[in-house]
Amino acid sequence: MTAKPLPCPFCGGEPTIIRRTGAYGVRCTCEGKRFLHTYGKTETEAVESWNERRSSDNQPVDNYGESGD
């Protein structure tokens, strides 16, 4: 049995599992403001990818996209 997707990390909403030709996906529309998704060859891969959480010690990048010294 496939694991259940965790709530959306941004809005806390219930994600939806979708099936595409040759792939599965998990997505959340974040109350219509964002569209987040992950994909995998199997439903299990898609859910595992969705449920993976990156380390919380990541920090925002200052001045992203600006050039200079």
Tab-separated table of C-alpha atoms in Angstrom:
chain	number	residue	atom	x	y	z
A	1	MET	CA	0.000	0.000	0.000
A	2	THR	CA	1.258	3.460	-0.901
A	3	ALA	CA	2.064	5.882	1.896
A	4	LYS	CA	-0.273	8.828	2.302
A	5	PRO	CA	1.075	12.245	1.251
A	6	LEU	CA	1.852	14.564	4.141
A	7	PRO	CA	0.012	17.904	4.326
A	8	CYS	CA	1.419	20.681	2.132
A	9	PRO	CA	4.493	22.220	3.831
A	10	PHE	CA	3.335	25.727	2.873
A	11	CYS	CA	-0.425	25.888	3.398
A	12	GLY	CA	-1.117	22.694	5.372
A	13	GLY	CA	-3.663	21.632	2.750
A	14	GLU	CA	-4.446	18.109	1.624
A	15	PRO	CA	-2.457	17.267	-1.541
A	16	THR	CA	-3.964	15.361	-4.459
A	17	ILE	CA	-2.458	12.298	-6.158
A	18	ILE	CA	-2.745	12.507	-9.942
A	19	ARG	CA	-2.027	9.964	-12.665
A	20	ARG	CA	-0.435	10.990	-15.935
A	21	THR	CA	0.590	8.847	-18.871
A	22	GLY	CA	3.595	6.922	-17.575
A	23	ALA	CA	3.863	8.862	-14.307
A	24	TYR	CA	2.164	9.813	-11.062
A	25	GLY	CA	2.153	13.140	-9.315
A	26	VAL	CA	1.252	14.766	-6.025
A	27	ARG	CA	0.146	18.379	-6.049
A	28	CYS	CA	-1.352	21.150	-3.956
A	29	THR	CA	-2.753	24.437	-5.206
A	30	CYS	CA	-2.102	26.223	-1.886
A	31	GLU	CA	-5.491	27.893	-1.756
A	32	GLY	CA	-5.154	28.994	-5.391
A	33	LYS	CA	-2.008	31.041	-4.756
A	34	ARG	CA	0.675	28.512	-5.709
A	35	PHE	CA	0.904	25.271	-7.573
A	36	LEU	CA	3.328	22.775	-6.054
A	37	HIS	CA	3.946	19.298	-7.423
A	38	THR	CA	6.246	16.289	-7.466
A	39	TYR	CA	6.342	13.402	-9.922
A	40	GLY	CA	7.517	9.793	-9.971
A	41	LYS	CA	7.323	6.734	-12.222
A	42	THR	CA	5.112	5.098	-9.600
A	43	GLU	CA	2.600	6.431	-7.097
A	44	THR	CA	4.979	5.408	-4.306
A	45	GLU	CA	7.863	7.402	-5.844
A	46	ALA	CA	5.675	10.478	-6.238
A	47	VAL	CA	4.437	10.310	-2.635
A	48	GLU	CA	7.941	9.668	-1.257
A	49	SER	CA	9.239	12.668	-3.189
A	50	TRP	CA	6.383	14.836	-1.873
A	51	ASN	CA	6.926	13.662	1.702
A	52	GLU	CA	10.665	14.355	1.618
A	53	ARG	CA	11.492	17.435	3.641
A	54	ARG	CA	14.701	19.328	3.171
A	55	SER	CA	16.818	20.319	6.141
A	56	SER	CA	15.440	23.295	8.026
A	57	ASP	CA	18.947	24.741	8.400
A	58	ASN	CA	18.812	26.088	4.832
A	59	GLN	CA	19.004	29.861	4.794
A	60	PRO	CA	17.578	32.336	2.256
A	61	VAL	CA	20.015	33.719	-0.292
A	62	ASP	CA	20.532	37.480	-0.025
A	63	ASN	CA	20.633	39.519	-3.224
A	64	TYR	CA	19.791	36.569	-5.450
A	65	GLY	CA	20.150	37.519	-9.103
A	66	GLU	CA	22.133	40.685	-8.431
A	67	SER	CA	25.673	41.015	-9.707
A	68	GLY	CA	28.447	42.745	-7.869
A	69	ASP	CA	31.301	42.214	-5.479
